Every structure is written in structure tokens, then in C-alpha cells.
Coordinates of C-alpha atoms in Angstrom, one line a residue:
M15 CA 57.7 -89.1 169.6
I16 CA 55.7 -90.4 166.7
D17 CA 54.3 -93.8 167.6
F18 CA 55.7 -95.7 164.5
D19 CA 58.2 -98.5 163.9
P20 CA 58.9 -99.2 160.2
G21 CA 59.7 -102.8 160.7
T22 CA 56.7 -103.6 162.9
A23 CA 54.4 -101.7 160.6
A24 CA 55.6 -103.5 157.6
A25 CA 55.2 -106.9 159.3
T26 CA 51.8 -106.1 160.7
A27 CA 50.5 -104.8 157.3
G28 CA 52.0 -108.1 155.7
E29 CA 49.7 -110.3 157.9
G30 CA 46.8 -111.5 156.1
K31 CA 47.7 -109.7 152.8
G32 CA 45.5 -110.4 149.9
T33 CA 48.3 -111.7 147.5
D34 CA 51.9 -112.7 147.1
V35 CA 51.9 -112.1 143.5
R36 CA 54.0 -109.0 142.5
N37 CA 52.2 -106.4 140.5
G38 CA 52.5 -102.7 139.3
G39 CA 51.9 -101.5 142.8
D40 CA 55.1 -103.3 144.0
L41 CA 57.2 -101.6 141.3
V42 CA 55.9 -98.2 142.6
V43 CA 56.8 -99.0 146.2
E44 CA 60.1 -100.6 145.3
T45 CA 61.2 -97.7 143.2
L46 CA 60.3 -95.2 145.7
E47 CA 62.2 -97.0 148.4
A48 CA 65.2 -97.4 146.0
L49 CA 65.2 -93.6 145.6
G50 CA 65.2 -93.0 149.3
A51 CA 61.6 -92.3 150.1
K52 CA 60.6 -93.2 153.6
T53 CA 57.1 -91.7 154.1
V54 CA 54.0 -91.4 151.8
F55 CA 51.0 -89.1 152.5
G56 CA 47.5 -89.7 150.9
I57 CA 44.2 -91.3 151.2
P58 CA 43.3 -94.8 149.8
G59 CA 40.7 -95.0 146.9
Q60 CA 39.2 -97.8 144.8
H61 CA 41.5 -97.5 141.8
A62 CA 44.5 -97.0 144.1
L63 CA 44.1 -100.1 146.1
G64 CA 47.0 -101.7 144.3
L65 CA 49.3 -99.1 145.7
F66 CA 48.2 -99.6 149.3
D67 CA 48.4 -103.4 149.1
A68 CA 51.9 -103.1 147.8
M69 CA 52.8 -100.9 150.7
G70 CA 52.0 -103.9 153.0
R71 CA 54.9 -105.6 151.5
G72 CA 57.3 -102.8 151.7
N73 CA 58.7 -100.5 154.3
L74 CA 57.2 -97.1 153.5
H75 CA 55.6 -95.2 156.4
F76 CA 52.0 -94.1 155.3
V77 CA 50.3 -91.1 156.9
S78 CA 46.6 -91.1 156.1
S79 CA 45.1 -87.6 156.1
R80 CA 41.4 -87.0 156.1
V81 CA 41.2 -84.7 153.1
E82 CA 43.4 -85.0 150.0
N83 CA 44.2 -81.3 150.0
N84 CA 45.6 -81.7 153.4
S85 CA 47.6 -84.7 152.2
A86 CA 49.3 -82.4 149.7
F87 CA 50.1 -79.8 152.3
A88 CA 51.5 -82.5 154.5
A89 CA 53.8 -83.8 151.8
D90 CA 54.8 -80.2 151.1
G91 CA 55.6 -79.6 154.8
Y92 CA 57.6 -82.9 154.9
A93 CA 59.7 -81.7 152.0
R94 CA 60.3 -78.2 153.3
A95 CA 61.2 -79.4 156.8
T96 CA 63.6 -82.2 155.7
G97 CA 65.0 -81.0 152.3
E98 CA 63.7 -84.3 150.8
V99 CA 61.1 -85.2 148.3
G100 CA 57.6 -85.4 149.5
V101 CA 55.5 -88.3 148.2
L102 CA 51.8 -88.2 147.8
F103 CA 49.4 -91.1 146.8
L104 CA 46.0 -90.0 145.4
S105 CA 42.9 -91.9 144.3
T106 CA 41.2 -91.1 140.9
G107 CA 38.8 -88.3 140.2
P108 CA 37.5 -86.5 143.2
G109 CA 40.5 -87.6 145.3
A110 CA 42.9 -86.3 142.7
L111 CA 41.0 -83.0 142.1
T112 CA 40.8 -82.3 145.8
S113 CA 44.5 -82.2 146.1
L114 CA 45.0 -79.4 143.5
A115 CA 45.0 -76.3 145.8
G116 CA 47.6 -78.0 147.9
L117 CA 49.8 -78.7 144.9
Q118 CA 49.3 -75.2 143.6
E119 CA 51.1 -74.0 146.9
A120 CA 54.0 -76.5 146.3
Y121 CA 54.2 -75.5 142.6
A122 CA 54.2 -71.7 143.4
T123 CA 56.9 -72.1 146.1
G124 CA 59.1 -74.7 144.4
V125 CA 58.6 -77.7 146.7
P126 CA 59.9 -81.1 145.3
M127 CA 57.1 -83.6 145.3
V128 CA 56.3 -86.9 143.4
V129 CA 52.6 -87.3 143.1
V130 CA 51.2 -90.8 142.1
A131 CA 47.6 -90.7 141.2
S132 CA 45.6 -93.8 140.3
Q133 CA 43.4 -93.9 137.1
I134 CA 40.5 -95.9 135.8
P135 CA 41.4 -99.0 133.8
L136 CA 43.1 -98.4 130.4
D137 CA 40.2 -99.5 128.4
G138 CA 38.2 -96.6 129.9
L139 CA 40.6 -93.9 128.8
G140 CA 40.3 -91.7 125.8
A141 CA 37.2 -90.2 124.2
R142 CA 34.9 -92.9 125.5
R143 CA 32.6 -92.4 128.3
K144 CA 32.0 -95.8 129.9
G145 CA 30.4 -94.3 133.0
M146 CA 33.2 -95.7 135.3
L147 CA 33.3 -94.4 138.9
H148 CA 35.6 -91.3 139.2
Q149 CA 36.1 -91.1 135.4
L150 CA 37.4 -87.7 134.0
D151 CA 38.0 -86.9 130.4
D152 CA 41.7 -86.1 131.0
Q153 CA 42.7 -86.3 134.7
K154 CA 46.3 -85.3 134.2
A155 CA 45.1 -82.1 132.3
S156 CA 43.6 -81.0 135.6
A157 CA 46.9 -81.0 137.2
A158 CA 48.8 -79.1 134.4
N159 CA 48.5 -75.7 136.1
V160 CA 49.9 -76.8 139.4
T161 CA 52.6 -79.3 138.6
K162 CA 55.9 -79.3 136.6
S163 CA 54.8 -82.1 134.3
Q164 CA 52.3 -84.9 134.0
R165 CA 52.7 -88.4 132.8
L166 CA 50.3 -91.4 132.3
I167 CA 52.0 -94.8 132.6
Q168 CA 50.4 -97.4 130.5
H169 CA 52.4 -100.5 131.2
A170 CA 54.1 -101.8 134.3
S171 CA 57.6 -102.1 132.9
G172 CA 57.6 -98.4 132.5
I173 CA 56.9 -97.6 136.1
P174 CA 60.5 -97.7 137.5
S175 CA 62.0 -95.4 134.8
A176 CA 58.9 -93.0 135.0
I177 CA 59.2 -92.6 138.8
Q178 CA 62.9 -92.2 138.6
D179 CA 62.5 -89.5 135.9
A180 CA 59.8 -87.8 138.0
W181 CA 62.0 -87.8 141.1
T182 CA 64.9 -86.2 139.0
E183 CA 62.6 -83.6 137.6
A184 CA 61.2 -82.8 141.0
I185 CA 64.6 -82.0 142.6
S186 CA 66.0 -80.2 139.6
S187 CA 65.8 -76.4 139.8
P188 CA 63.3 -74.9 139.7
Q189 CA 62.1 -77.6 142.0
G190 CA 58.4 -78.6 142.2
P191 CA 55.7 -81.3 142.2
V192 CA 55.6 -83.9 139.4
W193 CA 52.5 -85.7 138.5
L194 CA 52.3 -89.4 137.5
E195 CA 49.1 -91.5 137.1
I196 CA 48.7 -95.3 136.7
P197 CA 45.6 -97.0 135.7
Q198 CA 44.0 -99.5 138.1
N199 CA 44.8 -102.6 136.0
V200 CA 48.4 -101.6 135.6
L201 CA 48.7 -101.4 139.4
L202 CA 46.9 -104.8 140.0
D203 CA 47.9 -107.1 137.0
P204 CA 50.7 -109.6 137.7
I205 CA 54.1 -108.6 136.2
M206 CA 57.2 -110.3 134.9
V207 CA 59.3 -107.3 135.8
P208 CA 61.9 -108.2 138.5
P209 CA 62.1 -106.4 141.8
V210 CA 63.7 -103.0 141.6
E211 CA 67.2 -103.1 143.2
D212 CA 68.5 -99.6 142.7
A213 CA 67.4 -96.2 141.3
L214 CA 69.3 -93.1 140.8
A215 CA 68.0 -89.5 140.6
E216 CA 70.4 -86.6 140.4
A217 CA 69.3 -83.0 140.1
A218 CA 70.1 -81.6 136.7
D219 CA 72.9 -79.1 136.5
N220 CA 71.6 -75.4 136.3
P221 CA 74.7 -73.2 136.5
P222 CA 74.8 -69.5 135.4
R223 CA 76.3 -68.5 132.0
V224 CA 79.9 -67.3 132.4
E225 CA 79.5 -64.1 130.5
L226 CA 76.5 -63.1 132.7
V227 CA 78.4 -63.7 135.9
R228 CA 81.2 -61.6 134.4
E229 CA 78.8 -58.8 133.5
A230 CA 77.2 -58.9 136.9
V231 CA 80.7 -58.5 138.6
K232 CA 81.4 -55.6 136.3
W233 CA 78.2 -53.9 137.4
L234 CA 78.8 -54.6 141.2
S235 CA 82.5 -53.6 141.0
T236 CA 81.5 -50.0 140.2
A237 CA 78.4 -49.8 142.3
E238 CA 78.3 -47.3 145.0
R239 CA 74.9 -48.4 146.6
P240 CA 74.4 -52.2 146.0
A241 CA 71.6 -54.0 147.8
I242 CA 70.2 -57.4 147.7
I243 CA 66.6 -59.0 147.8
A244 CA 66.7 -62.6 148.9
G245 CA 63.6 -64.5 147.9
G246 CA 62.6 -68.1 148.4
G247 CA 64.8 -69.4 145.7
T248 CA 67.7 -68.5 147.9
R249 CA 66.6 -71.0 150.5
R250 CA 65.6 -73.7 148.0
G251 CA 69.1 -73.3 146.4
R252 CA 70.7 -73.6 149.8
A253 CA 72.6 -70.3 148.9
E254 CA 72.8 -68.8 152.4
K255 CA 76.6 -69.2 152.8
S256 CA 77.3 -67.5 149.5
L257 CA 74.7 -64.8 150.1
L258 CA 76.4 -63.9 153.4
S259 CA 79.9 -63.8 151.8
I260 CA 78.7 -61.7 148.9
A261 CA 76.8 -59.2 151.1
E262 CA 79.9 -58.8 153.3
K263 CA 82.2 -58.3 150.2
L264 CA 79.8 -55.6 148.8
R265 CA 78.7 -54.2 152.1
A266 CA 75.2 -54.5 150.6
P267 CA 72.1 -54.3 152.7
V268 CA 70.0 -57.5 152.4
I269 CA 66.3 -57.8 152.8
C270 CA 64.4 -61.1 152.7
T271 CA 61.0 -61.7 151.3
P272 CA 58.5 -63.9 153.2
G273 CA 59.7 -66.9 151.2
G274 CA 63.3 -65.9 151.8
N275 CA 62.9 -65.4 155.6
G276 CA 65.9 -67.0 157.2
A277 CA 68.2 -66.8 154.2
F278 CA 70.3 -64.0 155.9
P279 CA 71.1 -63.6 159.5
W280 CA 68.4 -61.6 161.2
N281 CA 70.7 -59.4 163.4
H282 CA 73.5 -59.0 160.9
E283 CA 74.7 -55.4 160.6
L284 CA 73.6 -55.5 157.0
S285 CA 70.2 -57.1 157.5
L286 CA 67.1 -55.2 156.7
Q287 CA 65.4 -58.2 158.0
S288 CA 62.0 -59.0 156.3
W289 CA 60.2 -55.7 156.4
I290 CA 59.7 -55.9 152.7
E291 CA 56.2 -54.3 152.7
D292 CA 57.5 -51.2 154.6
R293 CA 57.7 -48.0 152.6
Y294 CA 61.0 -47.2 154.5
M295 CA 62.6 -50.3 153.0
T296 CA 61.1 -49.7 149.6
D297 CA 62.8 -46.2 149.7
V298 CA 66.3 -48.0 150.3
L299 CA 65.8 -50.5 147.6
E300 CA 64.6 -47.9 145.1
D301 CA 67.8 -45.8 145.8
A302 CA 70.2 -48.7 145.1
D303 CA 72.3 -48.2 142.0
V304 CA 72.6 -52.0 141.6
L305 CA 70.0 -54.3 143.0
I306 CA 70.5 -58.1 143.1
V307 CA 67.2 -60.0 143.2
I308 CA 67.7 -63.7 144.0
G309 CA 64.9 -66.3 143.6
S310 CA 62.0 -63.7 143.5
S311 CA 59.8 -62.4 140.7
L312 CA 59.6 -58.9 142.4
G313 CA 55.9 -59.8 142.7
E314 CA 53.0 -58.2 144.6
V315 CA 54.3 -58.4 148.1
T316 CA 58.1 -58.0 147.3
S317 CA 57.3 -54.9 145.3
N318 CA 55.2 -53.4 148.0
Y319 CA 52.1 -54.0 145.9
F320 CA 53.7 -52.9 142.7
T321 CA 54.6 -49.4 144.0
F322 CA 58.4 -50.2 143.8
E323 CA 60.0 -48.0 141.3
P324 CA 63.8 -48.8 141.3
R325 CA 66.1 -46.1 139.8
G326 CA 69.1 -48.3 139.5
R327 CA 70.0 -51.5 137.5
I328 CA 68.7 -54.8 138.4
I329 CA 70.5 -58.3 138.4
Q330 CA 67.8 -60.9 138.7
I331 CA 68.8 -64.6 139.4
D332 CA 66.1 -67.2 139.1
A333 CA 66.0 -70.9 138.1
E334 CA 62.6 -70.3 136.4
P335 CA 63.1 -68.5 133.1
R336 CA 59.6 -67.2 133.1
V337 CA 60.3 -65.2 136.2
L338 CA 63.2 -63.2 134.7
E339 CA 62.2 -59.7 133.9
S340 CA 58.5 -60.5 134.4
N341 CA 58.1 -57.3 136.4
R342 CA 61.2 -55.3 135.9
P343 CA 63.9 -55.1 133.2
G344 CA 67.4 -56.2 134.2
L345 CA 70.3 -58.5 133.6
G346 CA 68.4 -61.9 133.9
I347 CA 70.5 -64.9 135.0
R348 CA 68.7 -68.2 134.6
A349 CA 70.4 -70.5 137.2
D350 CA 70.0 -72.3 140.4
A351 CA 70.4 -69.7 143.2
G352 CA 73.0 -71.8 145.0
Q353 CA 75.1 -72.3 141.9
A354 CA 74.7 -68.7 140.7
L355 CA 75.7 -67.2 144.0
A356 CA 78.6 -69.6 144.4
A357 CA 80.0 -68.5 141.0
L358 CA 79.3 -64.8 141.8
D359 CA 81.0 -65.1 145.1
E360 CA 84.0 -66.8 143.5
A361 CA 84.3 -64.1 140.9
L362 CA 84.0 -61.1 143.3
V363 CA 87.3 -59.9 144.7
A364 CA 87.2 -59.3 148.4
P365 CA 86.9 -56.6 149.5
V366 CA 85.3 -55.2 146.2
E367 CA 85.1 -51.7 147.7
T368 CA 85.7 -50.5 151.2
T369 CA 84.2 -47.0 151.0
R370 CA 80.6 -47.8 150.3
S371 CA 78.4 -44.7 151.0
W372 CA 74.7 -44.1 150.7
H373 CA 74.9 -40.3 150.3
G374 CA 77.4 -40.0 153.1
V375 CA 75.9 -42.7 155.2
S376 CA 77.6 -46.1 155.6
P377 CA 75.6 -49.1 154.6
E378 CA 75.6 -50.4 158.2
D379 CA 74.3 -47.1 159.6
L380 CA 71.7 -46.9 156.8
V381 CA 70.4 -50.4 157.9
G382 CA 70.3 -49.3 161.5
E383 CA 68.5 -46.1 160.8
S384 CA 66.0 -47.8 158.5
L385 CA 65.1 -50.4 161.1
A386 CA 64.7 -47.6 163.6
K387 CA 62.3 -45.8 161.3
V388 CA 60.2 -49.0 161.0
R389 CA 60.1 -49.4 164.8
A390 CA 59.2 -45.9 165.3
R391 CA 56.4 -46.1 162.8
L392 CA 54.9 -49.3 164.4
E393 CA 55.1 -47.8 167.8
S394 CA 53.3 -44.7 166.6
Q395 CA 50.3 -46.8 165.7
D396 CA 48.0 -48.6 168.2
L397 CA 49.7 -51.9 168.0
A398 CA 51.0 -52.6 171.4
K399 CA 49.0 -55.8 171.7
E400 CA 50.2 -57.2 168.4
L401 CA 53.8 -56.4 169.0
K402 CA 53.7 -58.1 172.4
F403 CA 51.7 -61.1 171.1
M404 CA 54.3 -61.8 168.3
A405 CA 57.2 -61.1 170.7
D406 CA 55.7 -63.5 173.3
I407 CA 55.4 -66.3 170.6
R408 CA 59.0 -65.7 169.4
E409 CA 60.3 -65.9 173.0
A410 CA 58.4 -69.1 173.7
V411 CA 59.5 -70.9 170.5
P412 CA 62.9 -72.7 170.8
D413 CA 65.5 -71.2 168.5
D414 CA 65.8 -74.3 166.3
M415 CA 62.0 -75.1 166.1
Q416 CA 60.4 -75.1 162.6
T417 CA 57.1 -73.1 162.3
F418 CA 54.3 -73.3 159.8
W419 CA 52.0 -70.4 159.2
D420 CA 48.6 -70.2 157.6
M421 CA 47.1 -67.3 155.9
T422 CA 46.1 -65.3 158.9
I423 CA 47.0 -62.0 160.5
A424 CA 49.6 -63.5 162.8
A425 CA 51.2 -64.9 159.8
Y426 CA 51.2 -61.6 157.9
W427 CA 52.9 -60.1 160.8
G428 CA 55.4 -63.1 160.8
W429 CA 56.2 -62.4 157.2
S430 CA 57.8 -59.2 158.3
C431 CA 58.9 -59.6 161.9
W432 CA 59.6 -63.3 162.5
D433 CA 63.3 -64.0 163.3
A434 CA 63.6 -67.7 162.2
R435 CA 66.9 -68.1 164.1
Q436 CA 68.2 -71.6 163.7
G437 CA 64.7 -73.0 162.8
Q438 CA 62.9 -72.5 159.5
F439 CA 59.9 -70.2 158.7
H440 CA 57.3 -71.8 156.4
S441 CA 54.2 -70.2 155.1
A442 CA 51.6 -70.4 152.3
Q443 CA 52.7 -67.2 150.6
G444 CA 53.3 -68.9 147.3
A445 CA 49.7 -69.4 146.3
G446 CA 48.0 -68.0 149.4
G447 CA 45.4 -70.7 150.0
L448 CA 43.8 -71.3 153.4
G449 CA 44.4 -74.4 155.4
Y450 CA 48.1 -74.8 155.0
G451 CA 49.6 -74.4 158.5
F452 CA 48.4 -77.5 160.4
P453 CA 48.7 -80.2 157.8
A454 CA 52.0 -78.9 156.7
A455 CA 53.2 -78.9 160.2
I456 CA 52.1 -82.6 160.6
G457 CA 54.1 -83.4 157.5
G458 CA 57.1 -81.5 158.9
A459 CA 57.1 -83.1 162.2
V460 CA 56.7 -86.6 160.7
G461 CA 59.6 -85.8 158.4
L462 CA 62.0 -84.6 161.1
E463 CA 61.3 -87.6 163.3
T464 CA 61.8 -89.9 160.3
L465 CA 65.3 -88.4 160.0
G466 CA 65.8 -89.0 163.8
R467 CA 65.7 -85.3 164.7
S468 CA 63.5 -83.5 167.2
G469 CA 60.2 -83.4 165.5
R470 CA 58.2 -80.8 167.7
V471 CA 56.9 -78.0 165.4
L472 CA 54.5 -75.1 165.7
A473 CA 51.5 -74.5 163.5
V474 CA 49.7 -71.1 163.5
S475 CA 46.2 -70.6 162.1
G476 CA 43.2 -68.3 162.4
D477 CA 39.8 -69.7 163.2
G478 CA 38.7 -69.4 159.5
S479 CA 41.8 -71.2 158.1
S480 CA 41.7 -73.8 160.9
M481 CA 38.4 -75.1 159.7
Y482 CA 40.0 -76.1 156.4
S483 CA 42.2 -78.5 158.2
I484 CA 40.3 -79.3 161.5
S485 CA 39.8 -83.0 160.5
E486 CA 43.6 -83.5 160.6
L487 CA 43.3 -83.5 164.3
A488 CA 42.4 -87.2 163.8
T489 CA 45.6 -87.7 161.8
A490 CA 47.7 -86.0 164.4
K491 CA 46.2 -88.1 167.1
Q492 CA 46.4 -91.4 165.1
H493 CA 50.1 -90.9 164.5
N494 CA 50.9 -89.2 167.8
V495 CA 52.5 -86.3 165.9
P496 CA 54.5 -83.8 168.0
V497 CA 52.7 -80.6 166.6
T498 CA 51.5 -77.7 168.8
W499 CA 48.7 -75.8 167.0
L500 CA 48.1 -72.3 167.9
I501 CA 44.6 -71.1 166.8
V502 CA 44.0 -67.3 166.9
D503 CA 40.2 -67.0 167.0
D504 CA 38.8 -63.6 166.0
G505 CA 35.4 -64.7 164.8
G506 CA 36.0 -64.5 161.2
Y507 CA 38.3 -63.9 158.2
G508 CA 40.2 -61.2 160.0
I509 CA 42.5 -60.0 157.2
L510 CA 39.6 -59.9 154.7
R511 CA 37.5 -58.0 157.3
E512 CA 40.4 -55.4 157.5
Y513 CA 40.7 -55.2 153.7
M514 CA 37.0 -54.6 153.2
V515 CA 36.7 -52.0 156.0
G516 CA 39.6 -50.1 154.6
A517 CA 38.3 -50.3 151.0
F518 CA 34.5 -50.1 151.5
G519 CA 34.0 -48.8 155.1
K520 CA 32.4 -52.1 156.1
A521 CA 32.9 -55.9 156.0
T522 CA 30.5 -58.2 154.3
A523 CA 30.4 -62.1 154.7
T524 CA 33.7 -62.2 156.8
E525 CA 32.0 -63.1 160.1
L526 CA 32.0 -66.8 160.9
A527 CA 30.2 -69.2 163.3
R528 CA 32.7 -71.5 164.7
P529 CA 33.0 -74.4 167.1
D530 CA 34.5 -74.4 170.6
F531 CA 37.9 -75.3 169.4
V532 CA 38.9 -76.7 172.8
K533 CA 36.0 -79.1 173.1
L534 CA 36.4 -80.0 169.5
A535 CA 40.1 -80.9 169.9
E536 CA 39.3 -82.8 173.1
A537 CA 36.7 -84.8 171.2
F538 CA 39.5 -86.0 168.9
G539 CA 41.5 -86.9 172.1
V540 CA 43.9 -84.0 171.6
P541 CA 44.7 -81.9 174.8
A542 CA 43.7 -78.2 174.3
T543 CA 43.6 -75.0 176.3
R544 CA 42.2 -71.6 175.9
V545 CA 44.2 -68.6 177.2
A546 CA 44.3 -64.9 177.1
P547 CA 46.7 -63.2 174.7
E548 CA 49.0 -62.2 177.4
D549 CA 49.4 -65.9 178.5
V550 CA 50.2 -67.3 175.0
G551 CA 53.9 -67.7 175.7
D552 CA 53.3 -69.8 178.8
A553 CA 50.7 -72.0 177.1
L554 CA 53.0 -72.6 174.1
R555 CA 55.9 -73.6 176.4
A556 CA 53.6 -76.2 178.1
G557 CA 52.5 -77.5 174.7
F558 CA 56.1 -77.8 173.5
A559 CA 57.0 -79.8 176.7
A560 CA 54.1 -82.3 176.2
D561 CA 54.0 -85.5 174.1
G562 CA 52.0 -85.8 170.8
P563 CA 49.7 -83.1 169.5
N564 CA 48.1 -80.3 171.4
V565 CA 46.1 -77.2 170.7
V566 CA 46.3 -73.7 172.2
V567 CA 43.4 -71.2 171.4
V568 CA 43.6 -67.5 171.9
E569 CA 40.5 -65.4 171.4
T570 CA 41.7 -62.0 170.3
L571 CA 41.4 -59.5 167.5
L572 CA 44.7 -58.7 166.0
K573 CA 45.1 -55.7 163.7
M574 CA 47.7 -55.3 160.9
F575 CA 50.1 -52.5 160.8
G576 CA 49.0 -49.6 158.5
P577 CA 49.6 -50.2 154.8
T578 CA 52.7 -48.3 153.8
H579 CA 52.2 -48.5 150.1
L580 CA 49.3 -46.0 150.0
G581 CA 51.7 -43.1 150.5
T582 CA 55.3 -42.1 151.1

């Protein structure tokens, strides 16, 4: 259990507080609490002290990371694990800028977050260069590429409405992080605004157009070989139930992208699982006469590295209009995935067609044969260690446990082979930055326990990516976060090593000096163990049964399965 009691924390923080005069910081805290926020991630900073002083008068649980980028990943993990909005407090200048790589992942993946960054005092803003600490020419412009919108609040009375609007925007599809910044003096100056009593934020409606649903039904009613690609938008739109119903009505094979992993039952007779990078699956999807693509841009990974050449028609559903037809022409339906699939499900008559046939083969048999081809291809390669390693992890992880994967070879395997079961699979495939797994898992565990659920989660990193977030061992220890961190140590950037050897015959600058991860974790007061690959399952089970954070280190060199997009 996380060692935290909101009432005790608020009372303790209030002892010896600097002021009883309400200020702009109080309005921030009061509004967030009224909107339902319970936890905030971040790091204090000079211009943001008004925020942190005000938290001492409120009931928000604050989790202090050691690097702002990791604070952003933690808020992201909190939102993904709970389905609620992640809240992030940032200081001005370097603190704000350090968070941007984490925000890029949230923006690319559609994770709802409200980011409150401090700013220098109002009289330092604009074209003048007063030489104030942390001063930027235009701080919010720096966040323009990684957030849905950016606002500067210039007076305290505007704080409640601005935060309420930001929250609404964050949860409206396409979801994502929203940036607010408040100058130091606006946070600190006394105010006449009364305490915030209520705040309401409801997601904007984003239904599909009726004529587009009608046209999609027309296509599907005459299709002989329909198939479905379920992307991350399917999960964000909570469209799993409608997806299952539509697939069964159409008898359409369904494949999930890495972001969509878990949107469709893994062992369903129509499930092509998540082998999206396998050429056998690409062949099936290319042969579909109508392909429904939900919450995916058909981007690099989903298109098997842009080798995908569909011969049929495409129905593409996405809440982000810029995604529609960005890679392939089709019937673009701009809508929230949940609303769109619910409307499509209602409009489809069941059963639409009972004699589906893929050139004389039933859809169910096609799925079974395709999965068998994938298994045979993997077994024909020298991958026994990798297959057993991933199977041992899956066997050890409880069915309902949420897992967080960094950009490492084990995660690349997980994209294709991980059966999420009743848990959730989270990875950094949106932006692909290193360092996501452990801090996101911290945020996820904190969020689950905040909701009164079992908070134990698994984080998986390589030795290279783990160094991006190693300082968060202090965070995990300080808050007694129930996270088990698996570090697969292969002595370098393993996937880049493979890429370079494959492309150039040798790897350059991929090998890394690294610490003794067990001793390093123990120096933070976190229990750690080093085990052989064949013992990873037992080590994980022991970690899951323990209290608080712990680390499992496996020194092994994992290989990726052979690329399938280089030939048919």
C-alpha cells in the first residue's frame, strides 16, 4: 500500500503554513479539487511556490518526481491506469521545458492531462528581456507541438474558468494534454475571488455523421471479406463492447495495433491478436475487400513499415481529423471511436451475412491458419529463449495486473505477443521516447490505489532506458509505491544495436557502461535481485507478493524476430 492519508497529509502540510491569505494558488487547487482531481505530479520551483503553498491548505495528494520529464510520464500513467485526468505542476523555464518529451508521448497517444506551469511575473512578459531567472521569450510556444492548446492566465479571477475549460478540452476526443501557465504574482497576490464551490467539465460530443454511418453500413452489407484494425483510439473511446459486437455480426477478423492491444479478446475465434508487424497478417489485411480502421493512422508500425498495400476499400474512424486519409484514401469518419462504433453497431443488422468466405475459407479458419503460420515462422528462427522469456513473464503476471513497457526489445515483443487479459497494456509507442516505463508505472500504481483498487503494477525497461528514470527509485521509495520494475540488462541500446547491425553490418555507439542495478536500487532502500532469464517468473512472483517497490534485474541479450516487411 502507498503510505499516504489525504487528511493527515493536508493537516501536516497546514502546520506552520506561511499565510492564511487566499491567493491565486488557492484558486488552482480549489478548482482542481472541484473537478475531481485527487493527485498531482510535479516538482516545486521558485515561480510555482504559490501552487505548492496552496496545496498545504487543500486535499490534493502530491507526488514529487526527481525529473520533470518523469513527472509528465507519471501523470500520463495515472491517466491511463485510472481513466481520469492526469494533473501536472511545473516550474518555469527549465522545469517546463524538461517535461516536453513526456508530454509528446501523452499528446501522441491521446492521454488527457491538465498541465499547470508557472511563469515569471507579468511585468517581465512580452518583448522585454529583464534577465529574470528562467525567463523565456514565449514559454507556452515551446509546448505548442506537444499539447492540444496553450493558455496564459493574466488575472486570478480567470483561473477557475480557464482550468475548467482546460479539463473539458483534455477529456474531449481526441483527448490529450492541455497547457496552462500562470505568472508568479498571479499565484501569490491576495485575491477577492470567493472559494470555488463547484466546477463542471463534460466531454464535448463527437458523434459520427449519419450519412457516413449509412454509407459504411452499405459497404459492409455487401462485403465478402471484411476485416478490422483496432488502434489506440478504440481503447480511449471505450469502444471494446461495440467492437466485439460488430466483429461478431460481420464475422470479421480483428487485429489490434500496439496502442489497441486489449481492445479485442485475445483468444476470440476472430482475433488475429496483435501481430501487426507480421507479413502473414499484412497479407490478410491486404486481401480484405472492406477494412475498418478504428483509432489508427495506419502509420509506420500498423502499415508494417509502409509496405501495406490494401486492395479493398477502407473505412477509417478517428476523432482527430488530421489522421483521416493521412496514409490511405478511404471513407473518413471523424468521430469518437466509442460513439462511432456504437452507432455503427446499432445500424448493422445481425447477422449481416452468415456465409462469409475468404476464397473458400471461413473467417474463423483463416484466423487460426494465420496465427499458426506466425507461430511456425517464429519457431523456425532461433528464438526459443525469447519466446520462453516472454511466456514466463506472462505466466507470472496476474491476469488483472496493468503493465507499463519502455522502448526496449522486451516491449517490442510485447507489442505483438502480449495478451493483456483483464489488465491493461501500456507502452510508449506513441512518441517512442525512452524512459517511460518506470515513472508511468509509478503514476499508474498511485492512481489505482487512490481509487481504492489493488495498485501493484509491472514496469519493464532495458538498461539504457532505465537510466532515463533511475532517479525515480527515490520517488517510489518515498511514497512506498507498489511497483515491480523489471530491468533487462543487455549492456546497451539493444534494439538500436540490432538495427545498425542489420543495416550496416556493425553497431556504433550503442554499447553502454552501466551501474550495478541491484546495488543502486538497494542504495535507494529498494529491494532488488538479479536472476537468470529462466528464473524471471519466480523473481517476479516474489516481487508481486512484497510491499512497496522492488527491482528484478535480468542480464541477457534478447533478439527480435526477423523483420517481415523486407520480403513476402
